[in-house]
Tab-separated table of C-alpha atoms in Angstrom:
chain	number	residue	atom	x	y	z
Q	1	GLY	CA	68.647	-83.665	-100.963
Q	2	ALA	CA	67.945	-81.107	-103.627
Q	3	VAL	CA	68.783	-77.556	-102.608
Q	4	VAL	CA	67.443	-74.280	-103.913
Q	5	SER	CA	69.289	-71.146	-102.904
Q	6	GLN	CA	67.445	-67.834	-102.942
Q	7	HIS	CA	69.145	-64.479	-102.635
Q	8	PRO	CA	68.812	-62.008	-101.034
Q	9	SER	CA	66.907	-63.167	-97.992
Q	10	TRP	CA	65.818	-59.672	-97.038
Q	11	VAL	CA	65.777	-56.419	-98.952
Q	12	ILE	CA	64.554	-52.965	-98.040
Q	13	CYS	CA	64.430	-50.288	-100.687
Q	14	LYS	CA	62.782	-47.054	-101.615
Q	15	SER	CA	59.630	-46.818	-103.660
Q	16	GLY	CA	60.296	-46.641	-107.388
Q	17	THR	CA	63.419	-48.749	-107.420
Q	18	SER	CA	63.787	-52.140	-109.053
Q	19	VAL	CA	64.753	-55.224	-107.114
Q	20	LYS	CA	66.178	-58.473	-108.453
Q	21	ILE	CA	65.786	-61.784	-106.639
Q	22	GLU	CA	67.849	-64.796	-107.653
Q	23	CYS	CA	66.882	-68.419	-107.353
Q	24	ARG	CA	69.498	-71.098	-107.961
Q	25	SER	CA	69.251	-74.852	-107.960
Q	26	LEU	CA	72.532	-76.028	-106.469
Q	27	ASP	CA	72.585	-79.757	-107.087
Q	28	PHE	CA	70.014	-80.425	-109.773
Q	29	GLN	CA	68.854	-78.988	-113.047
Q	30	ALA	CA	65.638	-77.084	-112.580
Q	31	THR	CA	63.754	-77.501	-115.815
Q	32	THR	CA	60.855	-75.609	-114.278
Q	33	MET	CA	60.893	-72.853	-111.718
Q	34	PHE	CA	57.964	-71.317	-109.914
Q	35	TRP	CA	57.646	-67.965	-108.211
Q	36	TYR	CA	55.227	-67.468	-105.339
Q	37	ARG	CA	54.172	-64.485	-103.278
Q	38	GLN	CA	52.967	-64.700	-99.712
Q	39	PHE	CA	51.381	-61.796	-97.879
Q	40	PRO	CA	51.351	-61.835	-94.064
Q	41	LYS	CA	49.132	-64.491	-92.555
Q	42	GLN	CA	48.117	-65.726	-96.002
Q	43	SER	CA	48.901	-68.705	-98.140
Q	44	LEU	CA	51.310	-68.918	-101.057
Q	45	MET	CA	49.986	-67.641	-104.335
Q	46	LEU	CA	51.612	-68.737	-107.562
Q	47	MET	CA	52.779	-65.782	-109.608
Q	48	ALA	CA	54.371	-67.453	-112.589
Q	49	THR	CA	55.862	-70.630	-113.963
Q	50	SER	CA	58.977	-70.604	-116.087
Q	51	ASN	CA	60.596	-73.311	-118.139
Q	52	GLU	CA	64.247	-72.966	-119.026
Q	53	GLY	CA	64.701	-71.088	-122.239
Q	54	SER	CA	61.042	-70.127	-122.556
Q	55	LYS	CA	58.974	-67.140	-121.588
Q	56	ALA	CA	57.312	-67.356	-118.206
Q	57	THR	CA	53.623	-68.093	-117.888
Q	58	TYR	CA	51.983	-65.650	-115.528
Q	59	GLU	CA	48.939	-66.281	-113.403
Q	60	GLN	CA	45.874	-64.155	-113.827
Q	61	GLY	CA	46.247	-60.783	-112.188
Q	62	VAL	CA	50.050	-60.788	-112.142
Q	63	GLU	CA	51.539	-57.992	-114.254
Q	64	LYS	CA	54.209	-59.450	-116.504
Q	65	ASP	CA	55.713	-56.024	-117.147
Q	66	LYS	CA	56.123	-55.398	-113.452
Q	67	PHE	CA	57.408	-58.814	-112.424
Q	68	LEU	CA	60.067	-59.766	-114.946
Q	69	ILE	CA	61.120	-63.386	-114.846
Q	70	ASN	CA	64.184	-64.770	-116.573
Q	71	HIS	CA	65.070	-68.454	-116.639
Q	72	ALA	CA	68.072	-68.458	-118.913
Q	73	SER	CA	69.783	-71.558	-117.529
Q	74	LEU	CA	68.854	-74.810	-115.841
Q	75	THR	CA	70.198	-73.568	-112.532
Q	76	LEU	CA	69.168	-69.926	-112.362
Q	77	SER	CA	65.948	-67.972	-112.474
Q	78	THR	CA	65.534	-64.330	-111.550
Q	79	LEU	CA	62.537	-62.245	-110.586
Q	80	THR	CA	62.849	-58.502	-111.021
Q	81	VAL	CA	60.253	-56.311	-109.394
Q	82	THR	CA	60.314	-53.140	-111.449
Q	83	SER	CA	59.412	-49.754	-110.014
Q	84	ALA	CA	58.473	-51.353	-106.721
Q	85	HIS	CA	55.850	-49.746	-104.510
Q	86	PRO	CA	54.803	-50.414	-100.908
Q	87	GLU	CA	52.001	-52.712	-102.025
Q	88	ASP	CA	54.636	-54.997	-103.551
Q	89	SER	CA	56.060	-55.637	-100.097
Q	90	SER	CA	55.708	-59.338	-99.498
Q	91	PHE	CA	57.535	-62.618	-98.976
Q	92	TYR	CA	58.631	-64.031	-102.322
Q	93	ILE	CA	59.475	-67.725	-102.582
Q	94	CYS	CA	60.874	-69.593	-105.542
Q	95	SER	CA	60.902	-73.298	-106.175
Q	96	GLY	CA	62.597	-75.481	-108.722
Q	97	LYS	CA	61.870	-78.913	-110.046
Q	98	GLN	CA	63.415	-81.340	-112.433
Q	99	GLY	CA	61.058	-83.269	-114.650
Q	100	SER	CA	58.332	-84.935	-112.604
Q	101	GLN	CA	60.202	-84.649	-109.314
Q	102	PRO	CA	58.712	-82.646	-106.424
Q	103	GLN	CA	59.315	-78.929	-106.128
Q	104	HIS	CA	62.136	-77.787	-103.877
Q	105	PHE	CA	61.632	-74.426	-102.241
Q	106	GLY	CA	64.090	-71.628	-101.649
Q	107	ASP	CA	64.326	-69.892	-98.291
Q	108	GLY	CA	62.331	-66.915	-99.475
Q	109	THR	CA	63.018	-63.205	-99.850
Q	110	ARG	CA	61.335	-60.668	-97.642
Q	111	LEU	CA	60.841	-57.501	-99.664
Q	112	SER	CA	59.984	-54.259	-97.919
Q	113	ILE	CA	59.333	-51.158	-99.979
Q	114	LEU	CA	59.411	-47.860	-98.099
W	1	GLU	CA	39.372	-74.224	-111.051
W	2	LEU	CA	40.960	-76.296	-108.327
W	3	LYS	CA	40.026	-75.264	-104.801
W	4	VAL	CA	41.819	-76.498	-101.724
W	5	GLU	CA	40.205	-76.000	-98.335
W	6	GLN	CA	41.890	-76.585	-95.028
W	7	ASN	CA	40.198	-76.887	-91.687
W	8	PRO	CA	40.684	-75.560	-89.168
W	9	LEU	CA	42.583	-72.389	-90.031
W	10	PHE	CA	43.670	-71.866	-86.446
W	11	LEU	CA	44.253	-74.542	-83.881
W	12	SER	CA	45.327	-74.145	-80.297
W	13	MET	CA	45.948	-77.350	-78.427
W	14	GLN	CA	47.574	-78.512	-75.268
W	15	GLU	CA	50.686	-80.584	-75.212
W	16	GLY	CA	49.960	-84.279	-75.182
W	17	LYS	CA	46.668	-84.013	-77.030
W	18	ASN	CA	45.763	-85.413	-80.435
W	19	TYR	CA	44.166	-83.556	-83.296
W	20	THR	CA	43.523	-83.781	-87.024
W	21	ILE	CA	43.819	-81.172	-89.748
W	22	TYR	CA	41.686	-81.695	-92.834
W	23	CYS	CA	42.391	-80.829	-96.442
W	24	ASN	CA	39.611	-81.057	-99.038
W	25	TYR	CA	40.151	-80.441	-102.720
W	26	SER	CA	37.716	-80.014	-105.548
W	27	THR	CA	39.110	-81.910	-108.548
W	28	THR	CA	40.945	-85.100	-109.327
W	29	SER	CA	44.517	-84.874	-108.160
W	30	ASP	CA	47.831	-86.392	-109.165
W	31	ARG	CA	49.394	-85.925	-105.791
W	32	LEU	CA	49.085	-84.078	-102.506
W	33	TYR	CA	51.747	-82.496	-100.347
W	34	TRP	CA	51.945	-81.365	-96.770
W	35	TYR	CA	54.335	-78.603	-95.767
W	36	ARG	CA	55.339	-76.908	-92.569
W	37	GLN	CA	56.197	-73.229	-92.356
W	38	ASP	CA	57.768	-71.557	-89.346
W	39	PRO	CA	57.378	-67.777	-88.921
W	40	GLY	CA	59.542	-65.869	-91.358
W	41	LYS	CA	60.737	-69.061	-93.013
W	42	SER	CA	60.079	-70.879	-96.223
W	43	LEU	CA	58.365	-74.235	-96.615
W	44	GLU	CA	59.626	-77.506	-95.257
W	45	SER	CA	58.346	-80.577	-97.040
W	46	LEU	CA	56.671	-83.092	-94.747
W	47	PHE	CA	54.856	-85.634	-96.896
W	48	VAL	CA	53.902	-86.417	-100.456
W	49	LEU	CA	50.919	-88.686	-101.007
W	50	LEU	CA	50.562	-90.280	-104.392
W	51	SER	CA	47.753	-92.792	-104.292
W	52	ASN	CA	44.430	-93.599	-102.719
W	53	GLY	CA	44.862	-94.985	-99.239
W	54	ALA	CA	48.425	-93.720	-98.917
W	55	VAL	CA	49.521	-93.228	-95.340
W	56	LYS	CA	52.818	-91.762	-94.242
W	57	GLN	CA	54.156	-91.145	-90.772
W	58	GLU	CA	57.053	-89.167	-89.420
W	59	GLY	CA	57.360	-88.810	-85.686
W	60	ARG	CA	54.142	-87.423	-84.247
W	61	LEU	CA	52.667	-86.577	-87.642
W	62	MET	CA	50.741	-88.930	-89.868
W	63	ALA	CA	49.210	-88.029	-93.217
W	64	SER	CA	46.665	-89.965	-95.217
W	65	LEU	CA	44.921	-89.596	-98.542
W	66	ASP	CA	41.461	-90.631	-99.732
W	67	THR	CA	41.268	-89.736	-103.401
W	68	LYS	CA	37.659	-90.816	-103.713
W	69	ALA	CA	36.585	-88.402	-101.018
W	70	ARG	CA	39.197	-85.879	-102.196
W	71	LEU	CA	40.364	-85.594	-98.636
W	72	SER	CA	43.682	-85.692	-96.886
W	73	THR	CA	44.254	-85.598	-93.163
W	74	LEU	CA	47.260	-84.647	-91.079
W	75	HIS	CA	47.002	-86.251	-87.669
W	76	ILE	CA	48.997	-84.981	-84.737
W	77	THR	CA	49.671	-87.410	-81.922
W	78	ALA	CA	50.632	-86.261	-78.424
W	79	ALA	CA	51.466	-82.752	-79.542
W	80	VAL	CA	54.600	-81.018	-78.326
W	81	HIS	CA	55.472	-77.328	-78.420
W	82	ASP	CA	57.994	-77.838	-81.236
W	83	LEU	CA	55.135	-78.698	-83.569
W	84	SER	CA	53.828	-75.130	-83.381
W	85	ALA	CA	53.890	-73.821	-86.963
W	86	THR	CA	51.632	-73.258	-89.940
W	87	TYR	CA	50.822	-76.356	-91.948
W	88	PHE	CA	49.829	-76.214	-95.596
W	89	CYS	CA	48.448	-78.844	-97.873
W	90	ALA	CA	49.018	-78.406	-101.585
W	91	VAL	CA	47.509	-80.276	-104.487
W	92	VAL	CA	48.636	-80.953	-108.024
W	93	PRO	CA	45.563	-81.305	-110.226
W	94	PHE	CA	45.408	-84.318	-112.464
W	95	SER	CA	46.296	-83.404	-115.983
W	96	GLY	CA	47.235	-85.579	-118.911
W	97	ALA	CA	49.683	-82.879	-119.894
W	98	GLY	CA	51.584	-83.415	-116.677
W	99	SER	CA	50.967	-80.109	-114.966
W	100	TYR	CA	53.009	-79.731	-111.816
W	101	GLN	CA	51.566	-76.527	-110.439
W	102	LEU	CA	50.721	-76.590	-106.778
W	103	THR	CA	47.541	-75.086	-105.414
W	104	PHE	CA	47.846	-74.373	-101.723
W	105	GLY	CA	45.283	-74.407	-98.969
W	106	LYS	CA	45.083	-71.368	-96.715
W	107	GLY	CA	47.114	-73.064	-94.034
W	108	THR	CA	46.432	-74.143	-90.478
W	109	LYS	CA	48.231	-72.214	-87.778
W	110	LEU	CA	48.930	-74.601	-84.958
W	111	SER	CA	49.853	-73.411	-81.504
W	112	VAL	CA	50.741	-76.048	-78.947
W	113	ILE	CA	50.411	-74.777	-75.424
W	114	PRO	CA	52.542	-76.256	-72.640
């Protein structure tokens, strides 16, 4: 089946640093990638949708200048959390899809900002 | 705005018992998904339901969809401890433009007690 690889799986860093999370589709071309955030004991909230070669569309309340999304190829999307602060600590999950096929989820990245 | 409501949010049940989780949504939908999430893990796809009256079964789990009532159910038969997890339903709203964004319910945390 379709596989989405997300890296890193866990990152701990100091407040004020920037963190990059990669999301790769290994065996299909992800024309669309989605980034979600999940706080403890809560559901997944969509942060942004990106189509390859286009600017990402951010959901209301998500700061585009803080959460930089790049989807430069059909197999790679990155999320960069700039100047991260403790309130950005969360579980970030990406998913990729090809055309009208279902989304395939990565394993998630647990981000902890000290 | 699409709203997805799951009930119950927490469920504790004994092994061997049956129970149903409900997922209501507020607008016409293209398709509905059920996912399982184990602690600290990403989502595992369980079912996708595409049409009114659709029923799918895998092991002790059975999902159904009533598009007229805007209701999906996830039925657990003779629960076992391994089914303990959080279960999410997610809905893709119907859109002529072919939107594929998922809106998630809040999740149902299931604990199966020996």
